[in-house]
PDB file of C-alpha atoms and ligand atoms in Angstrom:
ATOM      1  CA  MET A 227       0.000   0.000   0.000  1.00 97.00           C
ATOM      2  CA  ILE A 228       1.083   3.569  -0.697  1.00 97.00           C
ATOM      3  CA  ASP A 229       0.088   6.364   1.680  1.00 97.00           C
ATOM      4  CA  ILE A 230       0.024   9.738  -0.119  1.00 97.00           C
ATOM      5  CA  HIS A 231      -1.086  11.963   2.800  1.00 97.00           C
ATOM      6  CA  THR A 232       0.628  11.966   6.223  1.00 97.00           C
ATOM      7  CA  HIS A 233       1.851  14.336   8.932  1.00 96.00           C
ATOM      8  CA  ILE A 234       4.769  12.182  10.017  1.00 95.00           C
ATOM      9  CA  LEU A 235       7.585  14.578   9.098  1.00 96.00           C
ATOM     10  CA  PRO A 236       8.774  15.505  12.605  1.00 95.00           C
ATOM     11  CA  ASN A 237       8.284  18.811  14.355  1.00 92.00           C
ATOM     12  CA  CYS A 238       6.817  20.941  11.595  1.00 91.00           C
ATOM     13  CA  ASP A 239       3.027  20.939  12.039  1.00 88.00           C
ATOM     14  CA  ASP A 240       0.278  19.410  14.207  1.00 86.00           C
ATOM     15  CA  GLY A 241       1.548  15.892  13.407  1.00 89.00           C
ATOM     16  CA  SER A 242       4.599  14.079  14.760  1.00 91.00           C
ATOM     17  CA  PRO A 243       6.361  16.053  17.526  1.00 92.00           C
ATOM     18  CA  ASP A 244       9.773  14.343  17.166  1.00 94.00           C
ATOM     19  CA  VAL A 245      11.871  11.873  15.172  1.00 96.00           C
ATOM     20  CA  ASN A 246      11.289   8.952  17.557  1.00 95.00           C
ATOM     21  CA  THR A 247       7.508   9.253  17.243  1.00 94.00           C
ATOM     22  CA  SER A 248       7.877   9.345  13.455  1.00 95.00           C
ATOM     23  CA  VAL A 249      10.130   6.267  13.376  1.00 96.00           C
ATOM     24  CA  GLU A 250       7.761   4.241  15.585  1.00 94.00           C
ATOM     25  CA  LYS A 251       4.787   5.297  13.464  1.00 94.00           C
ATOM     26  CA  ILE A 252       6.579   4.300  10.254  1.00 95.00           C
ATOM     27  CA  ARG A 253       7.541   0.959  11.811  1.00 95.00           C
ATOM     28  CA  SER A 254       3.864   0.204  12.574  1.00 93.00           C
ATOM     29  CA  MET A 255       2.810   1.256   9.069  1.00 94.00           C
ATOM     30  CA  VAL A 256       5.369  -1.081   7.498  1.00 95.00           C
ATOM     31  CA  GLU A 257       3.996  -3.949   9.635  1.00 94.00           C
ATOM     32  CA  GLU A 258       0.569  -3.089   8.244  1.00 93.00           C
ATOM     33  CA  GLY A 259       1.817  -3.433   4.648  1.00 95.00           C
ATOM     34  CA  VAL A 260       2.707   0.148   3.670  1.00 96.00           C
ATOM     35  CA  THR A 261       5.670   0.313   1.255  1.00 97.00           C
ATOM     36  CA  ASP A 262       5.768   4.031   0.406  1.00 97.00           C
ATOM     37  CA  ILE A 263       4.875   7.113   2.425  1.00 97.00           C
ATOM     38  CA  VAL A 264       4.499  10.635   1.097  1.00 97.00           C
ATOM     39  CA  LEU A 265       5.290  13.175   3.827  1.00 97.00           C
ATOM     40  CA  THR A 266       2.848  16.055   3.450  1.00 96.00           C
ATOM     41  CA  PRO A 267       3.275  18.639   6.243  1.00 95.00           C
ATOM     42  CA  HIS A 268       0.785  21.498   6.222  1.00 95.00           C
ATOM     43  CA  PHE A 269       1.729  24.671   4.429  1.00 88.00           C
ATOM     44  CA  MET A 270      -0.460  27.502   5.749  1.00 86.00           C
ATOM     45  CA  ARG A 271       1.078  30.950   5.305  1.00 80.00           C
ATOM     46  CA  LYS A 272       0.303  32.253   8.778  1.00 78.00           C
ATOM     47  CA  LEU A 273       0.321  29.042  10.812  1.00 84.00           C
ATOM     48  CA  TYR A 274       2.732  26.452   9.387  1.00 85.00           C
ATOM     49  CA  HIS A 275       5.314  28.140   7.220  1.00 83.00           C
ATOM     50  CA  ASN A 276       7.026  24.957   6.069  1.00 84.00           C
ATOM     51  CA  THR A 277       9.209  26.114   3.211  1.00 84.00           C
ATOM     52  CA  ALA A 278      11.374  23.836   1.030  1.00 83.00           C
ATOM     53  CA  ASP A 279      14.415  24.353   3.327  1.00 86.00           C
ATOM     54  CA  VAL A 280      12.474  23.201   6.400  1.00 89.00           C
ATOM     55  CA  ILE A 281      11.021  20.185   4.600  1.00 88.00           C
ATOM     56  CA  ASP A 282      14.420  19.172   3.152  1.00 91.00           C
ATOM     57  CA  GLU A 283      16.139  19.385   6.544  1.00 93.00           C
ATOM     58  CA  ARG A 284      13.476  17.352   8.394  1.00 94.00           C
ATOM     59  CA  PHE A 285      13.248  14.864   5.542  1.00 95.00           C
ATOM     60  CA  ASP A 286      16.983  14.096   5.631  1.00 95.00           C
ATOM     61  CA  LEU A 287      16.818  13.720   9.414  1.00 96.00           C
ATOM     62  CA  LEU A 288      13.941  11.246   9.221  1.00 97.00           C
ATOM     63  CA  GLN A 289      15.403   9.324   6.287  1.00 97.00           C
ATOM     64  CA  LYS A 290      18.634   8.834   8.271  1.00 97.00           C
ATOM     65  CA  ALA A 291      16.777   7.691  11.411  1.00 97.00           C
ATOM     66  CA  VAL A 292      14.667   5.207   9.411  1.00 97.00           C
ATOM     67  CA  LYS A 293      17.809   3.700   7.864  1.00 96.00           C
ATOM     68  CA  GLU A 294      19.581   3.476  11.225  1.00 96.00           C
ATOM     69  CA  ASN A 295      16.581   1.572  12.585  1.00 96.00           C
ATOM     70  CA  GLY A 296      16.711  -0.882   9.671  1.00 96.00           C
ATOM     71  CA  ILE A 297      13.172  -0.063   8.481  1.00 96.00           C
ATOM     72  CA  GLU A 298      12.403  -0.910   4.846  1.00 95.00           C
ATOM     73  CA  ILE A 299      10.285   1.957   3.515  1.00 97.00           C
ATOM     74  CA  THR A 300      10.488   4.491   0.716  1.00 97.00           C
ATOM     75  CA  LEU A 301       9.795   8.067   1.785  1.00 97.00           C
ATOM     76  CA  HIS A 302       8.726  10.812  -0.612  1.00 97.00           C
ATOM     77  CA  LYS A 303       8.552  14.583  -0.221  1.00 95.00           C
ATOM     78  CA  GLY A 304       5.331  16.551  -0.527  1.00 95.00           C
ATOM     79  CA  ALA A 305       3.146  19.064   1.315  1.00 94.00           C
ATOM     80  CA  GLU A 306      -0.512  19.757   2.041  1.00 96.00           C
ATOM     81  CA  VAL A 307      -1.018  23.242   0.709  1.00 96.00           C
ATOM     82  CA  TYR A 308      -3.786  25.464   2.053  1.00 95.00           C
ATOM     83  CA  LEU A 309      -5.546  27.175  -0.859  1.00 95.00           C
ATOM     84  CA  ASP A 310      -4.849  30.897  -0.683  1.00 89.00           C
ATOM     85  CA  TYR A 311      -4.571  33.760  -3.203  1.00 87.00           C
ATOM     86  CA  ASN A 312      -1.530  33.456  -5.501  1.00 88.00           C
ATOM     87  CA  ILE A 313      -0.760  30.045  -4.008  1.00 92.00           C
ATOM     88  CA  VAL A 314       0.722  28.911  -7.351  1.00 94.00           C
ATOM     89  CA  ASP A 315       3.760  31.094  -6.650  1.00 93.00           C
ATOM     90  CA  ASP A 316       4.383  29.254  -3.369  1.00 91.00           C
ATOM     91  CA  ILE A 317       3.847  25.873  -5.050  1.00 93.00           C
ATOM     92  CA  LYS A 318       6.455  26.716  -7.680  1.00 93.00           C
ATOM     93  CA  ASN A 319       8.958  28.475  -5.411  1.00 89.00           C
ATOM     94  CA  GLU A 320       8.848  25.933  -2.606  1.00 83.00           C
ATOM     95  CA  LYS A 321       8.385  22.838  -4.808  1.00 88.00           C
ATOM     96  CA  PHE A 322       5.264  21.717  -2.962  1.00 88.00           C
ATOM     97  CA  TYR A 323       4.389  19.115  -5.599  1.00 92.00           C
ATOM     98  CA  ILE A 324       4.643  15.452  -4.587  1.00 94.00           C
ATOM     99  CA  ASN A 325       7.868  13.622  -5.385  1.00 89.00           C
ATOM    100  CA  ASP A 326       8.840  15.996  -8.250  1.00 89.00           C
ATOM    101  CA  THR A 327       5.607  15.197 -10.095  1.00 96.00           C
ATOM    102  CA  LYS A 328       2.837  17.530 -11.242  1.00 96.00           C
ATOM    103  CA  TYR A 329       0.534  16.379  -8.414  1.00 97.00           C
ATOM    104  CA  VAL A 330      -0.144  18.795  -5.533  1.00 97.00           C
ATOM    105  CA  LEU A 331      -2.125  17.935  -2.398  1.00 98.00           C
ATOM    106  CA  VAL A 332      -4.362  20.870  -1.409  1.00 97.00           C
ATOM    107  CA  GLU A 333      -6.800  21.651   1.389  1.00 96.00           C
ATOM    108  CA  THR A 334      -9.253  24.432   2.181  1.00 95.00           C
ATOM    109  CA  GLY A 335     -11.529  25.760   4.937  1.00 89.00           C
ATOM    110  CA  MET A 336     -13.522  23.113   6.812  1.00 89.00           C
ATOM    111  CA  ASN A 337     -16.425  25.450   7.606  1.00 87.00           C
ATOM    112  CA  GLY A 338     -16.960  27.009   4.190  1.00 87.00           C
ATOM    113  CA  PHE A 339     -15.064  27.340   0.920  1.00 90.00           C
ATOM    114  CA  PRO A 340     -13.422  30.701   0.189  1.00 88.00           C
ATOM    115  CA  VAL A 341     -15.285  32.854  -2.367  1.00 88.00           C
ATOM    116  CA  ASN A 342     -12.502  32.411  -4.928  1.00 93.00           C
ATOM    117  CA  PHE A 343     -12.187  28.639  -4.329  1.00 94.00           C
ATOM    118  CA  LEU A 344     -12.788  27.625  -7.975  1.00 95.00           C
ATOM    119  CA  GLN A 345     -10.577  30.412  -9.282  1.00 95.00           C
ATOM    120  CA  ILE A 346      -7.618  29.311  -7.127  1.00 96.00           C
ATOM    121  CA  LEU A 347      -8.032  25.688  -8.244  1.00 96.00           C
ATOM    122  CA  TYR A 348      -8.287  26.749 -11.880  1.00 96.00           C
ATOM    123  CA  ASP A 349      -5.105  28.788 -11.527  1.00 96.00           C
ATOM    124  CA  ILE A 350      -3.299  25.683 -10.264  1.00 97.00           C
ATOM    125  CA  VAL A 351      -4.607  23.579 -13.168  1.00 97.00           C
ATOM    126  CA  ARG A 352      -3.773  26.300 -15.750  1.00 96.00           C
ATOM    127  CA  ASN A 353      -0.192  26.296 -14.509  1.00 96.00           C
ATOM    128  CA  GLY A 354       0.171  22.620 -15.384  1.00 95.00           C
ATOM    129  CA  PHE A 355      -0.332  21.113 -11.925  1.00 96.00           C
ATOM    130  CA  ARG A 356      -2.753  18.359 -10.946  1.00 97.00           C
ATOM    131  CA  PRO A 357      -4.456  19.326  -7.684  1.00 97.00           C
ATOM    132  CA  ILE A 358      -5.662  16.604  -5.337  1.00 98.00           C
ATOM    133  CA  LEU A 359      -8.253  17.840  -2.852  1.00 98.00           C
ATOM    134  CA  ALA A 360      -7.510  16.331   0.570  1.00 98.00           C
ATOM    135  CA  HIS A 361     -10.440  14.822   2.487  1.00 98.00           C
ATOM    136  CA  PRO A 362     -13.384  16.395   0.584  1.00 98.00           C
ATOM    137  CA  GLU A 363     -15.770  14.448   2.839  1.00 97.00           C
ATOM    138  CA  ARG A 364     -14.664  16.565   5.820  1.00 96.00           C
ATOM    139  CA  TYR A 365     -15.657  19.951   4.330  1.00 96.00           C
ATOM    140  CA  GLN A 366     -19.030  21.240   5.394  1.00 94.00           C
ATOM    141  CA  ASP A 367     -19.875  22.416   1.849  1.00 93.00           C
ATOM    142  CA  ILE A 368     -19.374  18.888   0.499  1.00 96.00           C
ATOM    143  CA  SER A 369     -20.950  16.942   3.361  1.00 95.00           C
ATOM    144  CA  GLU A 370     -24.089  19.050   2.766  1.00 95.00           C
ATOM    145  CA  ASN A 371     -24.036  18.205  -0.954  1.00 95.00           C
ATOM    146  CA  PRO A 372     -21.596  15.391  -1.824  1.00 96.00           C
ATOM    147  CA  TYR A 373     -22.612  15.396  -5.501  1.00 96.00           C
ATOM    148  CA  GLN A 374     -21.004  18.811  -6.127  1.00 94.00           C
ATOM    149  CA  VAL A 375     -17.685  16.933  -6.095  1.00 96.00           C
ATOM    150  CA  GLU A 376     -18.469  15.788  -9.636  1.00 95.00           C
ATOM    151  CA  ASP A 377     -18.198  19.398 -10.820  1.00 96.00           C
ATOM    152  CA  LEU A 378     -14.738  19.662  -9.229  1.00 97.00           C
ATOM    153  CA  ILE A 379     -13.657  16.435 -10.934  1.00 97.00           C
ATOM    154  CA  PHE A 380     -14.762  17.891 -14.293  1.00 96.00           C
ATOM    155  CA  ARG A 381     -12.505  20.831 -13.425  1.00 96.00           C
ATOM    156  CA  ASN A 382      -9.514  18.424 -13.240  1.00 97.00           C
ATOM    157  CA  VAL A 383      -9.382  18.137  -9.472  1.00 97.00           C
ATOM    158  CA  TYR A 384      -8.661  14.708  -7.964  1.00 98.00           C
ATOM    159  CA  MET A 385     -10.261  13.549  -4.706  1.00 98.00           C
ATOM    160  CA  GLN A 386      -8.464  11.893  -1.771  1.00 98.00           C
ATOM    161  CA  ILE A 387     -10.587  10.643   1.119  1.00 98.00           C
ATOM    162  CA  ASN A 388      -9.270   9.646   4.549  1.00 97.00           C
ATOM    163  CA  ALA A 389      -9.161   6.038   5.752  1.00 97.00           C
ATOM    164  CA  GLY A 390     -10.473   7.277   9.124  1.00 96.00           C
ATOM    165  CA  SER A 391     -13.543   8.823   7.461  1.00 96.00           C
ATOM    166  CA  LEU A 392     -14.557   5.447   6.026  1.00 96.00           C
ATOM    167  CA  LEU A 393     -14.030   3.875   9.439  1.00 95.00           C
ATOM    168  CA  GLY A 394     -16.180   6.499  11.209  1.00 94.00           C
ATOM    169  CA  HIS A 395     -13.502   8.304  13.201  1.00 92.00           C
ATOM    170  CA  TYR A 396     -14.738  11.794  12.315  1.00 93.00           C
ATOM    171  CA  GLY A 397     -18.395  11.027  13.054  1.00 94.00           C
ATOM    172  CA  SER A 398     -21.315   9.512  11.184  1.00 96.00           C
ATOM    173  CA  LYS A 399     -21.990  12.447   8.826  1.00 96.00           C
ATOM    174  CA  ILE A 400     -18.436  12.439   7.462  1.00 96.00           C
ATOM    175  CA  GLN A 401     -18.472   8.640   7.273  1.00 97.00           C
ATOM    176  CA  GLU A 402     -21.703   8.722   5.285  1.00 97.00           C
ATOM    177  CA  THR A 403     -20.282  11.389   2.931  1.00 97.00           C
ATOM    178  CA  ALA A 404     -17.085   9.366   2.363  1.00 97.00           C
ATOM    179  CA  TRP A 405     -19.107   6.276   1.386  1.00 97.00           C
ATOM    180  CA  ILE A 406     -21.365   8.337  -0.929  1.00 97.00           C
ATOM    181  CA  LEU A 407     -18.261   9.662  -2.719  1.00 97.00           C
ATOM    182  CA  LEU A 408     -16.836   6.155  -2.957  1.00 96.00           C
ATOM    183  CA  ASN A 409     -20.081   4.562  -4.164  1.00 95.00           C
ATOM    184  CA  ASN A 410     -20.381   7.136  -6.952  1.00 94.00           C
ATOM    185  CA  GLY A 411     -16.841   6.760  -8.330  1.00 94.00           C
ATOM    186  CA  PHE A 412     -15.839  10.228  -7.077  1.00 96.00           C
ATOM    187  CA  VAL A 413     -12.671   9.086  -5.253  1.00 97.00           C
ATOM    188  CA  HIS A 414      -9.171   8.716  -6.736  1.00 97.00           C
ATOM    189  CA  PHE A 415      -7.129   8.022  -3.591  1.00 98.00           C
ATOM    190  CA  VAL A 416      -7.598   6.777  -0.034  1.00 98.00           C
ATOM    191  CA  ALA A 417      -4.855   7.884   2.377  1.00 98.00           C
ATOM    192  CA  SER A 418      -4.331   7.994   6.133  1.00 96.00           C
ATOM    193  CA  ASP A 419      -3.796  11.748   6.888  1.00 95.00           C
ATOM    194  CA  ASP A 420      -1.947  10.281   9.879  1.00 92.00           C
ATOM    195  CA  HIS A 421      -1.182  12.925  12.536  1.00 91.00           C
ATOM    196  CA  CYS A 422       0.565  10.497  14.960  1.00 90.00           C
ATOM    197  CA  GLN A 423      -2.253  10.956  17.455  1.00 83.00           C
ATOM    198  CA  SER A 424      -4.598   8.494  19.067  1.00 69.00           C
ATOM    199  CA  GLU A 425      -7.009   8.181  16.113  1.00 68.00           C
ATOM    200  CA  ASP A 426      -7.093   5.069  13.973  1.00 73.00           C
ATOM    201  CA  TYR A 427      -5.636   5.930  10.586  1.00 79.00           C
ATOM    202  CA  SER A 428      -5.291   2.352   9.355  1.00 90.00           C
ATOM    203  CA  LEU A 429      -5.037   2.034   5.585  1.00 94.00           C
ATOM    204  CA  SER A 430      -5.292  -1.753   5.764  1.00 94.00           C
ATOM    205  CA  LYS A 431      -8.618  -1.523   7.648  1.00 95.00           C
ATOM    206  CA  ALA A 432      -9.918   0.903   4.999  1.00 96.00           C
ATOM    207  CA  PHE A 433      -8.714  -1.495   2.285  1.00 96.00           C
ATOM    208  CA  PHE A 434     -10.606  -4.325   3.964  1.00 95.00           C
ATOM    209  CA  GLU A 435     -13.805  -2.227   4.310  1.00 96.00           C
ATOM    210  CA  ILE A 436     -13.754  -1.187   0.635  1.00 96.00           C
ATOM    211  CA  LYS A 437     -13.100  -4.801  -0.392  1.00 94.00           C
ATOM    212  CA  ASN A 438     -15.998  -6.029   1.754  1.00 94.00           C
ATOM    213  CA  ASN A 439     -18.515  -3.331   0.879  1.00 94.00           C
ATOM    214  CA  LEU A 440     -17.584  -2.835  -2.798  1.00 93.00           C
ATOM    215  CA  ASP A 441     -14.814  -4.953  -4.277  1.00 89.00           C
ATOM    216  CA  SER A 442     -11.093  -5.626  -4.124  1.00 90.00           C
ATOM    217  CA  SER A 443     -10.300  -4.066  -7.527  1.00 91.00           C
ATOM    218  CA  LEU A 444     -11.537  -0.679  -6.298  1.00 94.00           C
ATOM    219  CA  ALA A 445      -9.488  -0.992  -3.097  1.00 95.00           C
ATOM    220  CA  GLU A 446      -6.432  -1.821  -5.246  1.00 95.00           C
ATOM    221  CA  LEU A 447      -7.081   1.146  -7.514  1.00 95.00           C
ATOM    222  CA  LEU A 448      -7.385   3.715  -4.732  1.00 97.00           C
ATOM    223  CA  ILE A 449      -4.693   2.492  -2.339  1.00 97.00           C
ATOM    224  CA  ARG A 450      -2.124   0.943  -4.695  1.00 97.00           C
ATOM    225  CA  LYS A 451      -2.532   1.593  -8.431  1.00 96.00           C
ATOM    226  CA  ASN A 452      -3.438   5.303  -8.510  1.00 97.00           C
ATOM    227  CA  PRO A 453      -0.882   6.220  -5.815  1.00 97.00           C
ATOM    228  CA  GLN A 454       1.789   4.369  -7.818  1.00 97.00           C
ATOM    229  CA  LYS A 455       0.805   6.255 -10.975  1.00 97.00           C
ATOM    230  CA  LEU A 456       1.026   9.482  -9.008  1.00 97.00           C
ATOM    231  CA  LEU A 457       4.568   8.663  -7.855  1.00 97.00           C
ATOM    232  CA  ASN A 458       5.483   7.886 -11.490  1.00 97.00           C
ATOM    233  CA  ASN A 459       3.879  11.195 -12.603  1.00 96.00           C
ATOM    234  CA  GLU A 460       1.533   9.247 -14.893  1.00 96.00           C
ATOM    235  CA  LYS A 461      -1.857  10.710 -15.746  1.00 95.00           C
ATOM    236  CA  ILE A 462      -4.722   9.261 -13.714  1.00 95.00           C
ATOM    237  CA  ASP A 463      -8.263   9.050 -15.144  1.00 93.00           C
ATOM    238  CA  TYR A 464     -10.630  11.628 -13.650  1.00 93.00           C
ATOM    239  CA  ILE A 465     -13.642   9.504 -14.565  1.00 91.00           C
ATOM    240  CA  TYR A 466     -13.229   5.756 -14.240  1.00 85.00           C
ATOM    241  CA  MET A 467     -15.239   2.591 -14.130  1.00 76.00           C
ATOM    242  CA  GLU A 468     -13.763  -0.347 -12.273  1.00 69.00           C
ATOM    243  CA  THR A 469     -15.078  -3.750 -13.262  1.00 69.00           C
ATOM    244  CA  VAL A 470     -16.229  -5.992 -10.464  1.00 68.00           C
ATOM    245  CA  PRO A 471     -13.987  -9.089 -10.626  1.00 69.00           C
ATOM    246  CA  PRO A 472     -15.850 -12.385 -11.249  1.00 71.00           C
ATOM    247  CA  PRO A 473     -16.262 -14.643  -8.187  1.00 73.00           C
ATOM    248  CA  PRO A 474     -13.704 -17.470  -7.886  1.00 77.00           C
ATOM    249  CA  PRO A 475     -14.910 -20.792  -9.371  1.00 81.00           C
ATOM    250  CA  SER A 476     -16.814 -22.989  -6.928  1.00 84.00           C
ATOM    251  CA  PHE A 477     -15.998 -26.630  -6.194  1.00 83.00           C
ATOM    252  CA  TRP A 478     -18.773 -27.746  -8.607  1.00 83.00           C
ATOM    253  CA  ASP A 479     -17.512 -25.405 -11.353  1.00 82.00           C
ATOM    254  CA  LYS A 480     -14.067 -26.989 -11.074  1.00 82.00           C
ATOM    255  CA  LEU A 481     -15.532 -30.500 -11.105  1.00 82.00           C
ATOM    256  CA  ARG A 482     -17.677 -29.738 -14.176  1.00 83.00           C
ATOM    257  CA  LYS A 483     -14.585 -28.471 -15.982  1.00 81.00           C
ATOM    258  CA  ILE A 484     -12.718 -31.732 -15.292  1.00 82.00           C
ATOM    259  CA  PHE A 485     -15.534 -33.919 -16.703  1.00 79.00           C
ATOM    260  CA  LYS A 486     -16.275 -31.673 -19.668  1.00 74.00           C
TER     261      LYS A 486
HETATM  262 FE1  FE2 B 523      -3.619  16.488   6.310  1.00 71.25          FE
END
């Protein structure tokens, strides 16, 4: 599994407070089956001013600690960029795109979109980037009308929902919204948004829930295939249709085949 949204880079936002916490978190994620982690500290101009220098320094520190602890994981640089006026300049100057690709993880106000929300997103797209909206299910505007996400997808914005939302850790309304988005093919990625706190961010549990409630090919697409394409800077389909895999042959099917 590939986790494209985490706050595990130490001491730079409301996520991991120190390197040891980060290392232990990464160790538990590896045990769960995570092979790649994108480190996406918040970038909010007035609150978390994580510039490229800060991210580079913390990244090298964590990379070194992970190696010293003999943990097999591939770490990638990124950021979670708060949508603000002229944010494209910051994205370009501070290299906020994920892993040197064109993909940029973005977030906005939980209690109401800014008036120029669509304009800011369009500016990002026009400049050749591929915005991924973090946890759409958690925004009040979307939980009140989940179907408006389709309009954003037609505007070349990808959707990443949180594992914890599917599992109900942000409450029933957000859980319901996350499943509506998933059931309508409005989701491109599922990630943990792990803040190293007491919540359950488990990607493997989310994988299992999607497999049980929908099917395994969709779980594969959202937690393995699309994240891998992102890391390779390959284009991901905005509109997709996953085929439900046929059920495995039963005992009688196998027997019939033998005597055919
Ligand atoms: Fe986040």
